[in-house]
Coordinates of C-alpha atoms and ligand atoms in Angstrom, one line a residue:
M21 CA 14.9 45.2 39.7
F22 CA 17.4 42.8 38.0
S23 CA 16.0 39.5 37.0
I24 CA 17.7 36.6 38.2
V25 CA 19.4 34.5 35.3
A26 CA 20.3 30.8 36.0
L27 CA 24.0 30.9 37.2
G28 CA 25.3 28.3 34.5
C29 CA 29.0 29.5 35.7
A30 CA 28.8 29.3 39.5
M31 CA 31.9 26.8 39.4
M32 CA 34.1 28.9 37.0
T33 CA 37.0 30.4 38.1
P34 CA 37.9 33.9 36.7
S35 CA 40.5 32.7 34.2
S36 CA 38.2 30.4 32.7
L37 CA 35.5 32.9 32.3
D38 CA 38.3 34.8 30.3
S39 CA 37.9 32.1 27.5
T40 CA 34.4 32.0 27.2
G41 CA 31.7 34.0 25.6
L42 CA 29.9 37.1 27.2
R43 CA 27.0 35.1 28.2
A44 CA 28.5 33.6 31.6
L45 CA 29.8 37.0 32.5
A46 CA 26.2 38.6 32.1
D47 CA 24.7 35.6 33.8
K48 CA 27.2 36.2 36.7
R49 CA 26.1 39.5 37.3
H50 CA 22.5 39.0 36.7
L51 CA 22.2 41.2 33.7
N52 CA 19.9 41.0 30.9
F53 CA 22.2 41.1 28.0
G54 CA 20.7 40.4 24.4
T55 CA 20.9 40.8 20.8
C56 CA 18.3 41.0 17.9
A57 CA 18.0 37.6 16.1
F58 CA 15.8 36.6 12.9
S59 CA 13.9 33.4 13.0
D60 CA 15.0 32.5 9.3
G61 CA 18.7 32.7 10.3
V62 CA 18.3 30.4 13.4
K63 CA 16.1 28.0 11.4
A64 CA 18.6 27.5 8.8
D65 CA 21.4 27.3 11.2
I66 CA 23.2 29.9 8.9
D67 CA 26.9 30.5 8.5
G68 CA 27.9 27.1 9.0
G69 CA 26.1 27.1 12.6
K70 CA 28.2 30.1 13.7
Y71 CA 25.0 32.3 14.1
R72 CA 23.1 30.2 16.6
Q73 CA 26.4 29.4 18.3
G74 CA 27.1 32.9 18.4
I75 CA 24.0 33.8 20.3
L76 CA 24.0 31.0 22.6
D77 CA 27.8 31.7 23.5
N78 CA 27.1 35.4 24.4
F79 CA 23.7 36.4 25.2
N80 CA 20.9 35.5 27.6
M81 CA 18.3 37.2 25.8
I82 CA 17.1 37.8 22.4
E83 CA 14.3 40.2 20.5
P84 CA 13.2 39.0 17.4
E85 CA 14.3 41.9 14.9
N86 CA 11.1 41.7 12.5
D87 CA 9.3 38.6 13.0
L88 CA 7.2 40.0 15.6
K89 CA 6.3 43.4 13.8
P90 CA 2.7 44.0 12.8
P91 CA 3.6 43.9 9.0
A92 CA 5.5 40.8 9.4
M93 CA 2.9 38.6 11.1
W94 CA -0.7 40.6 10.6
Q95 CA -2.1 39.4 7.4
G96 CA -5.9 40.6 7.7
L97 CA -8.5 41.3 10.5
G98 CA -8.3 38.2 12.7
K99 CA -5.4 36.8 10.7
I100 CA -2.0 36.6 12.5
D101 CA 0.8 34.3 11.1
F102 CA 2.8 33.0 14.0
T103 CA 5.0 30.5 12.2
K104 CA 8.3 32.6 12.4
S105 CA 7.8 34.1 15.6
D106 CA 6.8 30.7 17.2
Y107 CA 10.0 29.1 15.9
L108 CA 12.3 31.7 17.2
I109 CA 10.5 31.9 20.6
D110 CA 10.4 28.1 21.3
W111 CA 14.2 28.0 20.4
A112 CA 15.0 30.6 22.7
R113 CA 13.2 29.1 25.3
S114 CA 14.6 25.7 24.9
N115 CA 18.2 27.2 25.2
K116 CA 17.0 29.3 28.3
L117 CA 17.4 32.7 26.7
K118 CA 14.9 35.4 27.8
V119 CA 12.8 36.9 25.0
R120 CA 12.0 40.5 24.5
G121 CA 9.0 41.2 22.3
H122 CA 9.1 43.8 19.6
V123 CA 6.9 45.5 18.7
L124 CA 2.9 46.0 19.3
V125 CA 2.3 49.4 17.8
Y126 CA 5.0 50.6 15.5
A127 CA 3.5 54.3 15.8
S128 CA 4.1 55.3 12.1
D129 CA 2.7 55.0 8.8
W130 CA 6.0 54.9 7.3
G131 CA 8.2 51.9 6.1
Y132 CA 7.8 48.6 7.8
T133 CA 5.7 49.6 10.9
I134 CA 1.9 48.9 9.9
P135 CA 0.3 46.5 7.5
R136 CA -0.4 48.2 4.1
W137 CA -3.9 46.5 4.1
L138 CA -5.0 47.9 7.4
L139 CA -4.0 51.6 5.7
D140 CA -5.9 50.8 2.9
K141 CA -8.9 50.0 4.7
E142 CA -8.7 53.2 6.9
K143 CA -11.7 55.4 5.5
D144 CA -14.0 52.4 6.3
I145 CA -12.9 52.1 9.9
T146 CA -14.4 54.0 12.7
P147 CA -12.5 55.1 16.1
E148 CA -14.8 52.6 17.9
Q149 CA -13.5 50.0 15.4
A150 CA -10.2 51.0 15.5
K151 CA -10.0 50.4 19.3
Q152 CA -11.4 47.1 18.7
I153 CA -9.1 46.2 16.1
L154 CA -6.0 47.2 18.4
H155 CA -7.6 45.4 21.5
D156 CA -8.0 42.2 19.3
Y157 CA -4.5 42.2 17.8
I158 CA -2.6 42.9 21.2
T159 CA -4.6 40.6 22.9
A160 CA -4.1 37.7 20.4
V161 CA -0.3 38.3 20.3
V162 CA 0.6 39.2 23.9
G163 CA -2.0 36.3 24.8
R164 CA -0.1 33.7 22.9
Y165 CA 3.2 34.4 24.2
K166 CA 1.9 34.9 27.9
G167 CA 4.5 33.9 30.4
K168 CA 6.8 33.3 27.6
I169 CA 8.0 37.0 26.6
A170 CA 9.5 38.8 29.5
M171 CA 8.9 42.4 28.4
W172 CA 7.4 44.1 25.4
D173 CA 8.0 47.1 23.2
V174 CA 4.3 48.2 23.5
V175 CA 4.8 51.4 21.7
N176 CA 7.7 52.2 19.3
E177 CA 9.0 55.5 17.8
A178 CA 5.9 57.4 18.3
I179 CA 7.8 60.7 18.4
E180 CA 8.7 62.4 15.4
D181 CA 12.3 64.0 14.9
G182 CA 11.2 67.6 13.1
P183 CA 8.7 69.6 14.9
N184 CA 4.7 69.5 14.5
S185 CA 1.8 70.6 16.3
R186 CA 0.8 67.3 17.7
P187 CA 0.9 66.3 21.5
F188 CA 4.5 65.4 22.6
N189 CA 5.1 65.7 18.8
L190 CA 3.5 62.5 17.8
R191 CA 3.8 61.1 14.3
D192 CA 0.8 61.4 12.0
S193 CA -0.1 57.7 12.3
F194 CA -3.1 55.6 11.6
W195 CA -3.4 55.0 15.3
Y196 CA -3.1 58.7 16.4
R197 CA -5.8 59.7 13.6
K198 CA -8.1 57.1 14.7
L199 CA -7.8 57.6 18.6
G200 CA -5.8 60.5 19.4
T201 CA -3.4 60.3 22.5
D202 CA -5.7 57.5 23.6
F203 CA -4.2 54.8 21.6
L204 CA -1.0 55.2 23.6
V205 CA -3.0 54.6 26.9
Y206 CA -5.1 52.0 25.5
A207 CA -1.8 50.0 23.8
F208 CA -0.4 49.7 27.6
Q209 CA -3.9 48.6 29.0
F210 CA -4.6 46.0 26.6
A211 CA -1.1 44.5 26.7
H212 CA -1.2 44.3 30.5
E213 CA -4.7 42.7 30.4
A214 CA -3.5 39.9 28.2
D215 CA -0.1 39.3 30.4
P216 CA -0.3 41.2 33.6
K217 CA 3.2 40.2 34.6
C218 CA 4.9 41.2 31.5
K219 CA 7.0 44.3 31.6
L220 CA 5.8 46.9 29.3
Y221 CA 8.1 49.6 27.5
Y222 CA 8.0 52.6 25.5
N223 CA 10.9 52.2 22.9
D224 CA 12.4 55.1 20.8
Y225 CA 15.6 56.4 19.3
S226 CA 17.7 59.7 19.6
V227 CA 15.9 60.1 23.0
E228 CA 19.0 59.3 25.2
I229 CA 20.9 62.3 24.6
G230 CA 18.5 65.1 26.0
G231 CA 17.2 68.1 23.6
T232 CA 13.6 68.4 22.4
K233 CA 12.7 64.7 21.6
T234 CA 14.0 63.9 25.0
E235 CA 11.6 66.3 26.5
N236 CA 8.7 65.0 24.4
L237 CA 9.5 61.6 25.7
F238 CA 9.3 63.0 29.3
K239 CA 5.9 64.8 28.4
M240 CA 4.5 61.5 27.0
V241 CA 5.7 59.6 29.7
D242 CA 4.0 62.0 32.2
F243 CA 1.0 61.7 30.2
L244 CA 0.8 58.0 30.5
K245 CA 1.3 57.9 34.3
S246 CA -1.4 60.6 34.7
K247 CA -3.8 58.0 32.7
N248 CA -2.3 55.2 35.2
A249 CA -1.1 53.4 32.1
P250 CA 1.0 50.5 33.1
I251 CA 4.2 51.3 31.8
T252 CA 7.2 49.9 33.5
G253 CA 10.3 51.5 31.6
I254 CA 11.8 53.2 28.7
G255 CA 13.7 51.3 25.7
F256 CA 16.5 53.5 24.6
Q257 CA 17.5 52.2 21.3
F258 CA 21.2 53.6 21.2
H259 CA 21.7 53.5 17.6
R260 CA 25.1 55.7 18.0
W261 CA 28.1 56.5 16.2
A262 CA 31.5 55.5 17.7
V263 CA 32.7 58.7 17.9
E264 CA 30.7 59.4 21.0
V265 CA 32.4 58.5 24.7
P266 CA 29.8 59.2 27.3
K267 CA 30.9 60.4 30.5
P268 CA 29.5 60.7 34.1
G269 CA 27.7 63.9 34.2
D270 CA 27.0 64.5 30.6
K271 CA 23.8 64.4 28.7
F272 CA 23.5 60.6 28.5
Y273 CA 23.7 60.3 32.1
E274 CA 21.4 63.1 32.8
T275 CA 18.8 61.8 30.8
L276 CA 19.1 58.4 32.3
Q277 CA 18.9 59.7 35.9
Q278 CA 15.4 61.5 34.9
I279 CA 14.2 58.0 34.1
A280 CA 15.5 57.1 37.6
D281 CA 13.7 60.1 39.0
R282 CA 10.7 59.0 37.6
K283 CA 10.6 55.5 39.2
L284 CA 10.9 54.0 35.7
T285 CA 13.4 51.4 34.9
F286 CA 15.1 51.5 31.3
M287 CA 17.1 49.2 29.0
M288 CA 19.3 49.8 26.3
T289 CA 17.7 48.0 23.6
E290 CA 19.1 48.2 20.0
M291 CA 22.7 49.4 20.7
D292 CA 25.0 49.5 17.6
L293 CA 27.9 51.7 17.1
S294 CA 28.8 52.4 13.8
I295 CA 31.8 53.6 11.7
P296 CA 32.4 55.3 8.7
I297 CA 33.1 52.6 6.0
K298 CA 34.4 52.4 2.5
R299 CA 31.7 52.8 -0.1
L300 CA 31.6 49.9 -2.1
T301 CA 28.9 48.6 -4.6
R302 CA 26.0 46.8 -3.0
T303 CA 27.1 43.4 -4.8
D304 CA 30.5 43.4 -3.5
P305 CA 30.6 40.7 -0.5
D306 CA 32.5 43.5 1.8
Y307 CA 29.4 45.8 1.2
G308 CA 29.0 47.8 4.5
L309 CA 32.0 45.8 6.1
V310 CA 35.3 47.5 5.5
P311 CA 36.2 50.5 7.9
A312 CA 37.2 53.7 5.9
S313 CA 40.0 54.0 8.3
P314 CA 41.2 51.0 10.9
E315 CA 41.7 53.3 13.6
D316 CA 38.1 53.6 14.1
L317 CA 38.0 50.0 15.5
E318 CA 40.1 51.2 18.4
Q319 CA 37.9 54.3 18.8
Q320 CA 34.8 52.0 18.6
A321 CA 36.1 49.9 21.2
K322 CA 36.5 52.8 23.6
S323 CA 32.9 54.0 22.7
Y324 CA 31.4 50.5 23.5
E325 CA 33.2 50.7 27.0
A326 CA 31.8 54.0 27.8
F327 CA 28.4 53.0 26.6
M328 CA 28.4 49.8 28.6
R329 CA 29.6 51.6 31.6
L330 CA 27.0 54.3 31.4
G331 CA 24.0 51.4 31.4
L332 CA 25.5 49.6 34.2
S333 CA 26.0 52.6 36.3
F334 CA 22.3 52.8 36.9
K335 CA 20.5 50.4 39.3
N336 CA 17.2 50.7 37.1
C337 CA 18.8 49.5 34.0
E338 CA 16.9 46.4 33.2
G339 CA 19.5 45.3 30.7
I340 CA 21.6 46.0 27.7
Q341 CA 20.9 44.7 24.1
L342 CA 22.7 45.1 21.0
W343 CA 21.1 45.1 17.5
G344 CA 22.9 42.2 16.3
Y345 CA 26.2 41.1 17.0
T346 CA 28.2 40.4 13.8
D347 CA 28.6 42.9 11.3
G348 CA 27.7 40.1 8.7
H349 CA 24.2 40.8 9.7
S350 CA 23.4 44.3 10.7
W351 CA 20.9 47.0 9.4
I352 CA 23.0 49.8 9.5
P353 CA 24.8 49.6 5.9
G354 CA 21.3 49.0 4.3
S355 CA 19.9 52.1 6.2
T356 CA 22.8 54.5 5.6
G357 CA 23.2 53.7 2.0
G358 CA 26.3 52.3 2.6
S359 CA 28.3 55.0 4.3
R360 CA 28.3 53.5 8.0
G361 CA 28.6 50.1 9.1
A362 CA 31.0 47.6 11.1
A363 CA 28.9 48.5 14.1
L364 CA 28.9 45.3 16.2
L365 CA 31.1 43.2 18.4
L366 CA 32.1 40.3 15.7
D367 CA 33.2 40.7 12.3
K368 CA 31.5 39.3 9.5
D369 CA 33.4 36.1 9.9
Y370 CA 32.4 36.1 13.4
K371 CA 36.0 36.9 14.7
P372 CA 35.8 39.2 17.9
K373 CA 36.7 42.7 17.3
L374 CA 38.5 45.1 19.6
A375 CA 34.9 46.3 20.7
Y376 CA 34.0 42.6 22.0
E377 CA 37.1 42.6 24.1
S378 CA 36.2 45.9 25.6
V379 CA 32.8 44.8 26.2
R380 CA 34.0 41.5 27.8
K381 CA 36.3 43.7 30.1
V382 CA 33.4 45.8 31.5
L383 CA 31.2 42.6 31.8
A384 CA 33.8 41.1 33.9
G385 CA 33.9 44.1 36.3
R386 CA 37.4 45.5 35.3
Ligands
XIL415 C1 15.0 47.2 11.7 C2 15.6 46.1 11.0 O1 16.8 45.9 11.9 C3 15.7 45.5 9.7 O2 15.9 44.6 9.4 C4 14.1 46.4 9.0 O3 14.7 46.4 7.6 C5 14.0 47.9 9.4 O4 13.8 47.8 11.1 N1 14.4 50.9 15.2 C6 13.8 49.9 15.6 C7 13.9 48.6 14.9 O5 12.6 49.7 16.6 O6 12.6 47.7 14.6 C8 14.5 48.8 13.6 O7 15.0 47.5 12.9 C9 15.8 49.9 13.8 C10 15.5 50.9 14.2

């Protein structure tokens, strides 16, 4: 089910591929290989042009990191601001990058997931109105990018980590309170109606390694299939620690095999493999960047190699995407209070790390 990406490197010899970025290698094996990206960074051509160029050299797919999230664009009923997403998606298309959409329903009330104004109106909204609101939002967003976005994360992070009594351990969210488990089905249906050719994903974290959350994921997927919801696959985020080195037969492989058994595709959607870093004050220019122990960079290279091999060993893998590519722009230090970071392939100055070389090796088929 790999999609064909233009073979820009057909005439290249293996040695010339070695000196190019990762994109040529990914194109050569028809692999969707992506990174998240932010519209403002691309528009302002930040870091002396390196940010844009690093994307173009290394990836054939991008996913807006925040610019397509409901709180970023949805400003009121019938009011959606597409300025940033339009810019990024136009730029991607003019550079022959595929686009992954993220996200239509971020099924939580917490953090940067749902617009505050909608929560504030909650008591005045009936379930029927909520269904219509969901329909109108998804129709507007998916419809605008029909044929331009290859796949969407339709529902993101609906399953809670700690136990609760809701079906599939769903989070307590606006959409669940209004519509129960039907919100999941409606979201997929509305997205499919708006762009019938688009691939539609459920996306979550910590579901790639087996255990209770994975079991809940499978229960939810089986429920969606029983309702004929048009789901193509599962996005496994893969925000992991670089101490891990998956091996055939382990829990990672077992989980992905269960996806294949269910005749679904999957993508690694947000991979970053973090290491411990020195705690510095937030104002320090190296905040989130200095490994606590330099040996961790070698471990990280091994870990990246093993995770890449994990994804590529499955025929139903529709792609591998990283949550950023330079340590200078990564959500990890901010979300771990500065205790972890340096999770990506290039350092903050856009120099390739050991992990970059190990990813290159795997993509080159070595
Ligand atoms: C993160 C972004 O990277 C941050 O910039 C933002 O502040 C919070 O969200 N899972 C997801 C992504 O699905 O949307 C999250 O992105 C990271 C975890």
